Amino acid sequence: MDVETMTAADVMSRILVTVEPDESPLMAWELMRRAGVHHLPVVDPDSRVLGVLCREDLASHWSGGPAEQSEAGVGRLVLGQPCRHARPQTPLPDVAAMMIDSDLSVMPVVGPAGVLEGLVTATDVLRAVAGRVVRAEPAGDVKGGLFRLEPVLPPGS
């Protein structure tokens, strides 16, 4: 398949780790670390994407220790920021142009009603250009993520 005819659906990752807006930055960081991902979609209870966090977003807003990072939700980190997104049928060159124009390394792919269907990362675009597209996994439930972690805080925190 030629890169010019590919769409977001052809290259997007469908198996995702997600986080809800009331989860703590500490939990988000741990999810990203354990899953080995660089992008964490923030979704509401109906799986509508509110924004996508990257490690740098979490690090730049980190202050205090584990107790402070367990109090406020990550929703505040994406609140008020525009959430650019693509549709599954969006041509891949258009997705790449939106990523460049918005200075983003990830583009959420949403279906009807803004429901998250996948993510296109800069790596996905590079794989497509190099002719190394990994076929997208069958559609699945992106809401659940890979696992659920509960942080264990030190005594007195």
Coordinates of N, CA and C in Angstrom, one line a residue:
M1 N 0.8 -1.2 0.0 CA 0.0 0.0 0.0 C 0.9 1.2 0.0
D2 N 0.5 2.2 -0.8 CA 1.3 3.4 -1.0 C 1.0 4.4 0.2
V3 N 2.0 5.0 0.7 CA 1.8 5.9 1.9 C 0.8 7.1 1.5
E4 N 0.7 7.5 0.3 CA -0.2 8.5 -0.2 C -1.7 8.1 -0.1
T5 N -1.9 6.8 -0.1 CA -3.3 6.3 0.0 C -3.7 5.7 1.3
M6 N -2.7 5.7 2.2 CA -3.0 5.2 3.6 C -3.8 6.2 4.4
T7 N -4.6 5.6 5.3 CA -5.4 6.5 6.2 C -4.9 6.3 7.7
A8 N -5.4 7.1 8.6 CA -5.1 7.0 10.0 C -5.4 5.6 10.5
A9 N -6.5 5.0 10.0 CA -6.9 3.6 10.4 C -5.9 2.6 10.0
D10 N -5.2 2.8 8.9 CA -4.2 1.8 8.5 C -3.0 1.7 9.4
V11 N -2.7 2.8 10.1 CA -1.4 2.8 10.9 C -1.6 3.0 12.4
M12 N -2.8 3.3 12.8 CA -3.0 3.7 14.2 C -2.9 2.5 15.1
S13 N -2.5 2.7 16.4 CA -2.5 1.7 17.4 C -3.9 1.7 18.0
R14 N -4.4 0.5 18.2 CA -5.8 0.4 18.7 C -5.8 -0.2 20.2
I15 N -4.7 -0.8 20.5 CA -4.6 -1.3 21.9 C -3.8 -0.3 22.7
L16 N -4.6 0.4 23.6 CA -4.0 1.6 24.3 C -4.2 1.5 25.8
V17 N -3.4 2.2 26.4 CA -3.5 2.4 27.9 C -4.1 3.8 28.0
T18 N -5.2 3.9 28.7 CA -5.9 5.2 28.9 C -6.0 5.5 30.4
V19 N -6.4 6.8 30.6 CA -6.5 7.2 32.0 C -7.7 8.2 32.0
E20 N -8.5 8.1 33.1 CA -9.6 9.0 33.2 C -9.1 10.3 33.9
P21 N -9.9 11.4 33.7 CA -9.4 12.7 34.2 C -9.2 12.8 35.7
D22 N -9.9 12.0 36.5 CA -9.7 12.1 37.9 C -8.5 11.3 38.5
E23 N -7.9 10.5 37.6 CA -6.7 9.8 38.0 C -5.6 10.7 38.4
S24 N -4.7 10.3 39.3 CA -3.6 11.2 39.7 C -2.4 11.2 38.7
P25 N -1.6 12.3 38.8 CA -0.4 12.3 38.0 C 0.5 11.1 38.3
L26 N 0.5 10.7 39.6 CA 1.4 9.6 40.0 C 0.9 8.3 39.4
M27 N -0.4 8.1 39.3 CA -0.9 6.9 38.6 C -0.6 6.9 37.1
A28 N -0.8 8.1 36.5 CA -0.6 8.3 35.1 C 0.9 7.9 34.8
W29 N 1.8 8.5 35.6 CA 3.2 8.2 35.4 C 3.6 6.8 35.5
E30 N 3.0 6.1 36.5 CA 3.3 4.7 36.7 C 2.7 3.9 35.6
L31 N 1.5 4.2 35.1 CA 0.9 3.5 34.0 C 1.8 3.6 32.8
M32 N 2.3 4.8 32.5 CA 3.2 5.0 31.3 C 4.5 4.2 31.5
R33 N 5.0 4.3 32.7 CA 6.3 3.6 32.9 C 6.1 2.1 32.8
R34 N 5.1 1.5 33.4 CA 4.9 0.1 33.4 C 4.5 -0.5 32.0
A35 N 3.8 0.3 31.3 CA 3.3 -0.1 29.9 C 4.4 0.2 28.9
G36 N 5.4 1.0 29.2 CA 6.4 1.4 28.2 C 5.8 2.3 27.1
V37 N 4.9 3.2 27.5 CA 4.3 4.1 26.5 C 4.7 5.5 26.7
H38 N 4.7 6.3 25.7 CA 5.1 7.7 25.8 C 3.9 8.7 25.8
H39 N 2.7 8.1 25.4 CA 1.5 8.9 25.3 C 0.4 8.2 26.0
L40 N -0.4 9.0 26.8 CA -1.5 8.5 27.6 C -2.8 9.3 27.3
P41 N -3.7 8.8 26.6 CA -4.9 9.5 26.3 C -5.7 9.6 27.6
V42 N -6.3 10.8 27.8 CA -7.2 11.1 28.9 C -8.6 11.1 28.3
V43 N -9.4 10.1 28.8 CA -10.7 9.9 28.3 C -11.8 10.0 29.4
D44 N -13.0 10.5 29.0 CA -14.1 10.6 30.0 C -14.7 9.2 30.1
P45 N -15.7 9.0 31.0 CA -16.3 7.7 31.2 C -16.9 7.1 30.0
D46 N -17.2 8.0 29.0 CA -17.8 7.5 27.7 C -16.8 7.2 26.6
S47 N -15.5 7.2 27.0 CA -14.4 7.0 26.1 C -14.2 8.1 25.1
R48 N -14.7 9.3 25.4 CA -14.4 10.5 24.5 C -13.1 11.0 25.0
V49 N -12.2 11.3 24.0 CA -10.9 11.8 24.3 C -10.9 13.3 24.7
L50 N -10.3 13.6 25.8 CA -10.2 15.0 26.3 C -8.8 15.6 26.0
G51 N -7.8 14.7 25.8 CA -6.5 15.2 25.5 C -5.5 14.0 25.6
V52 N -4.3 14.2 25.3 CA -3.3 13.2 25.4 C -2.1 13.7 26.1
L53 N -1.7 13.0 27.2 CA -0.5 13.4 28.0 C 0.7 12.7 27.4
C54 N 1.8 13.4 27.5 CA 3.1 12.7 27.2 C 3.9 12.8 28.5
R55 N 5.0 12.1 28.5 CA 5.8 12.1 29.7 C 6.3 13.5 30.1
E56 N 6.6 14.3 29.1 CA 7.1 15.7 29.4 C 6.0 16.5 30.0
D57 N 4.7 16.3 29.7 CA 3.6 17.0 30.3 C 3.6 16.7 31.8
L58 N 3.7 15.5 32.1 CA 3.7 15.1 33.5 C 4.9 15.6 34.3
A59 N 6.0 15.5 33.7 CA 7.3 16.0 34.3 C 7.2 17.5 34.5
S60 N 6.7 18.2 33.6 CA 6.7 19.7 33.7 C 5.8 20.2 34.8
H61 N 4.8 19.4 35.1 CA 3.8 19.8 36.1 C 4.0 19.1 37.5
W62 N 5.1 18.4 37.6 CA 5.4 17.6 38.8 C 5.9 18.6 39.9
S63 N 5.3 18.5 41.0 CA 5.8 19.3 42.2 C 5.4 18.5 43.4
G64 N 6.3 18.6 44.4 CA 6.0 17.9 45.6 C 6.3 16.4 45.5
G65 N 5.9 15.6 46.5 CA 6.2 14.2 46.6 C 5.0 13.4 46.2
P66 N 5.0 12.1 46.5 CA 3.9 11.2 46.1 C 2.6 11.6 46.6
A67 N 2.5 12.1 47.8 CA 1.2 12.5 48.4 C 0.6 13.6 47.6
E68 N 1.4 14.6 47.2 CA 0.9 15.8 46.4 C 0.4 15.3 45.0
Q69 N 1.2 14.4 44.4 CA 0.9 13.9 43.1 C -0.3 12.9 43.1
S70 N -0.8 12.5 44.3 CA -1.9 11.6 44.3 C -3.2 12.4 44.5
E71 N -3.1 13.7 44.8 CA -4.3 14.5 45.1 C -5.1 15.0 44.0
A72 N -4.5 15.6 43.0 CA -5.2 16.3 41.9 C -5.2 15.3 40.7
G73 N -6.3 15.4 39.9 CA -6.4 14.6 38.7 C -5.7 15.1 37.5
V74 N -5.4 14.3 36.6 CA -4.7 14.6 35.3 C -5.6 15.4 34.4
G75 N -6.9 15.4 34.6 CA -7.7 16.2 33.7 C -7.4 17.7 33.7
R76 N -6.8 18.2 34.8 CA -6.4 19.6 34.9 C -5.3 19.9 33.9
L77 N -4.5 18.9 33.6 CA -3.3 19.1 32.7 C -3.8 19.2 31.2
V78 N -4.9 18.7 30.9 CA -5.4 18.9 29.5 C -6.6 19.9 29.4
L79 N -7.1 20.3 30.5 CA -8.2 21.3 30.5 C -7.8 22.5 29.8
G80 N -8.7 23.0 28.9 CA -8.5 24.2 28.2 C -7.5 24.1 27.0
Q81 N -6.9 23.0 26.8 CA -6.0 22.8 25.7 C -6.8 22.2 24.5
P82 N -6.6 22.7 23.3 CA -7.3 22.1 22.2 C -6.8 20.7 22.0
C83 N -7.7 19.8 21.7 CA -7.4 18.4 21.4 C -7.6 18.1 19.9
R84 N -6.5 18.4 19.2 CA -6.6 18.1 17.7 C -6.8 16.6 17.6
H85 N -7.5 16.2 16.6 CA -7.8 14.8 16.3 C -8.0 14.5 14.9
A86 N -7.9 13.3 14.5 CA -8.2 12.8 13.1 C -9.3 11.8 13.2
R87 N -9.9 11.6 12.0 CA -10.9 10.5 11.9 C -10.2 9.3 11.3
P88 N -10.8 8.1 11.5 CA -10.1 6.9 10.9 C -9.8 7.0 9.4
Q89 N -10.7 7.7 8.7 CA -10.6 7.8 7.2 C -9.7 8.9 6.8
T90 N -9.2 9.7 7.7 CA -8.3 10.8 7.3 C -7.0 10.3 6.6
P91 N -6.7 10.8 5.5 CA -5.5 10.4 4.8 C -4.3 10.6 5.6
L92 N -3.3 9.7 5.6 CA -2.1 9.8 6.4 C -1.3 11.0 6.2
P93 N -1.2 11.5 4.9 CA -0.4 12.7 4.7 C -1.1 13.9 5.5
D94 N -2.4 13.9 5.5 CA -3.1 15.0 6.3 C -2.9 14.9 7.8
V95 N -2.9 13.7 8.3 CA -2.6 13.4 9.7 C -1.2 14.0 10.0
A96 N -0.2 13.6 9.2 CA 1.2 14.1 9.4 C 1.2 15.6 9.3
A97 N 0.5 16.2 8.4 CA 0.5 17.7 8.3 C -0.1 18.3 9.5
M98 N -1.2 17.7 10.1 CA -1.8 18.3 11.3 C -0.8 18.2 12.5
M99 N -0.1 17.0 12.5 CA 0.9 16.8 13.6 C 2.0 17.9 13.5
I100 N 2.5 18.1 12.3 CA 3.5 19.1 12.2 C 3.0 20.5 12.5
D101 N 1.8 20.9 11.9 CA 1.3 22.2 12.1 C 1.0 22.5 13.6
S102 N 0.6 21.5 14.4 CA 0.3 21.6 15.8 C 1.5 21.3 16.7
D103 N 2.6 21.0 16.1 CA 3.8 20.6 16.9 C 3.5 19.5 17.9
L104 N 2.8 18.4 17.4 CA 2.5 17.3 18.2 C 3.2 16.0 17.7
S105 N 3.5 15.1 18.6 CA 4.1 13.8 18.2 C 3.1 12.7 18.2
V106 N 1.8 13.0 18.5 CA 0.7 12.0 18.6 C -0.6 12.7 18.1
M107 N -1.4 11.9 17.5 CA -2.7 12.4 17.0 C -3.8 11.3 17.4
P108 N -4.7 11.7 18.3 CA -5.8 10.8 18.6 C -6.7 10.6 17.4
V109 N -7.2 9.4 17.2 CA -8.1 9.1 16.1 C -9.4 8.8 16.8
V110 N -10.4 9.6 16.4 CA -11.7 9.4 17.0 C -12.8 9.1 16.0
G111 N -13.8 8.4 16.5 CA -14.9 8.0 15.6 C -16.1 8.9 16.0
P112 N -17.3 8.4 15.7 CA -18.5 9.1 16.0 C -18.6 9.5 17.5
A113 N -19.1 10.7 17.7 CA -19.3 11.2 19.1 C -18.0 11.4 19.8
G114 N -16.9 11.5 19.1 CA -15.6 11.8 19.7 C -15.0 10.6 20.5
V115 N -15.5 9.4 20.3 CA -15.0 8.2 21.0 C -13.6 7.8 20.4
L116 N -12.6 7.6 21.3 CA -11.3 7.3 21.0 C -11.2 5.9 20.3
E117 N -10.6 5.8 19.1 CA -10.5 4.6 18.4 C -9.0 4.2 18.3
G118 N -8.1 5.1 18.4 CA -6.7 4.8 18.3 C -5.8 6.0 18.4
L119 N -4.5 5.8 18.2 CA -3.5 6.9 18.2 C -2.6 6.7 17.1
V120 N -2.2 7.8 16.4 CA -1.2 7.8 15.4 C 0.0 8.5 16.0
T121 N 1.1 7.9 16.1 CA 2.3 8.6 16.6 C 3.3 8.9 15.5
A122 N 4.3 9.7 15.8 CA 5.3 10.1 14.8 C 6.0 8.8 14.3
T123 N 6.2 7.9 15.2 CA 6.8 6.6 14.8 C 5.9 5.8 13.9
D124 N 4.6 5.9 14.0 CA 3.7 5.2 13.1 C 3.8 5.8 11.7
V125 N 3.9 7.1 11.6 CA 4.1 7.8 10.3 C 5.4 7.4 9.7
L126 N 6.5 7.4 10.5 CA 7.8 7.0 10.0 C 7.8 5.6 9.5
R127 N 7.1 4.7 10.2 CA 7.0 3.3 9.7 C 6.3 3.2 8.4
A128 N 5.3 4.0 8.2 CA 4.5 4.0 7.0 C 5.4 4.5 5.8
V129 N 6.2 5.5 6.0 CA 7.0 6.1 5.0 C 8.1 5.1 4.6
A130 N 8.6 4.3 5.6 CA 9.7 3.3 5.4 C 9.1 2.0 4.9
G131 N 7.8 1.9 4.7 CA 7.2 0.7 4.2 C 7.1 -0.4 5.2
R132 N 7.1 -0.1 6.5 CA 7.2 -1.1 7.6 C 5.9 -1.0 8.5
V133 N 4.8 -0.8 7.8 CA 3.5 -0.6 8.6 C 3.2 -1.9 9.3
V134 N 3.0 -1.9 10.6 CA 2.5 -3.0 11.3 C 1.0 -2.9 11.2
R135 N 0.3 -3.9 10.6 CA -1.1 -3.9 10.5 C -1.8 -3.6 11.8
A136 N -2.8 -2.7 11.7 CA -3.5 -2.3 12.9 C -4.2 -3.6 13.5
E137 N -4.2 -3.6 14.8 CA -4.9 -4.7 15.5 C -6.4 -4.6 15.2
P138 N -7.2 -5.7 15.4 CA -8.6 -5.6 15.2 C -9.2 -4.6 16.2
A139 N -10.3 -4.0 15.9 CA -10.9 -3.0 16.8 C -11.2 -3.7 18.1
G140 N -10.9 -3.0 19.2 CA -11.1 -3.5 20.5 C -11.5 -2.4 21.5
D141 N -11.6 -2.8 22.7 CA -11.9 -1.9 23.8 C -10.7 -1.1 24.2
V142 N -10.6 0.2 23.8 CA -9.5 1.0 24.2 C -9.6 1.5 25.6
K143 N -10.8 1.4 26.2 CA -11.1 2.1 27.5 C -10.3 1.4 28.6
G144 N -10.2 0.1 28.6 CA -9.7 -0.6 29.8 C -8.2 -0.4 30.0
G145 N -7.4 -0.1 29.0 CA -6.0 -0.1 29.1 C -5.4 -1.5 29.4
L146 N -4.2 -1.5 29.8 CA -3.6 -2.8 30.0 C -3.8 -3.4 31.3
F147 N -3.8 -2.6 32.3 CA -3.9 -3.0 33.7 C -4.3 -1.9 34.6
R148 N -4.5 -2.2 35.8 CA -4.9 -1.1 36.8 C -3.8 -1.2 37.9
L149 N -3.2 -0.1 38.3 CA -2.2 -0.1 39.3 C -2.7 0.8 40.5
E150 N -2.3 0.4 41.6 CA -2.6 1.2 42.8 C -1.3 1.5 43.5
P151 N -0.9 2.8 43.6 CA 0.4 3.2 44.2 C 0.4 2.8 45.7
V152 N 1.5 2.4 46.1 CA 1.7 2.1 47.5 C 2.6 3.3 48.0
L153 N 2.0 4.1 48.9 CA 2.8 5.3 49.4 C 3.5 4.9 50.7
P154 N 4.6 5.5 50.9 CA 5.4 5.2 52.2 C 4.5 5.7 53.4
P155 N 4.7 5.0 54.5 CA 4.0 5.4 55.7 C 4.2 6.9 56.0
G156 N 3.1 7.6 56.5 CA 3.2 9.0 56.8 C 3.0 9.9 55.7
S157 N 2.8 9.4 54.5 CA 2.6 10.3 53.3 C 1.2 10.8 53.2

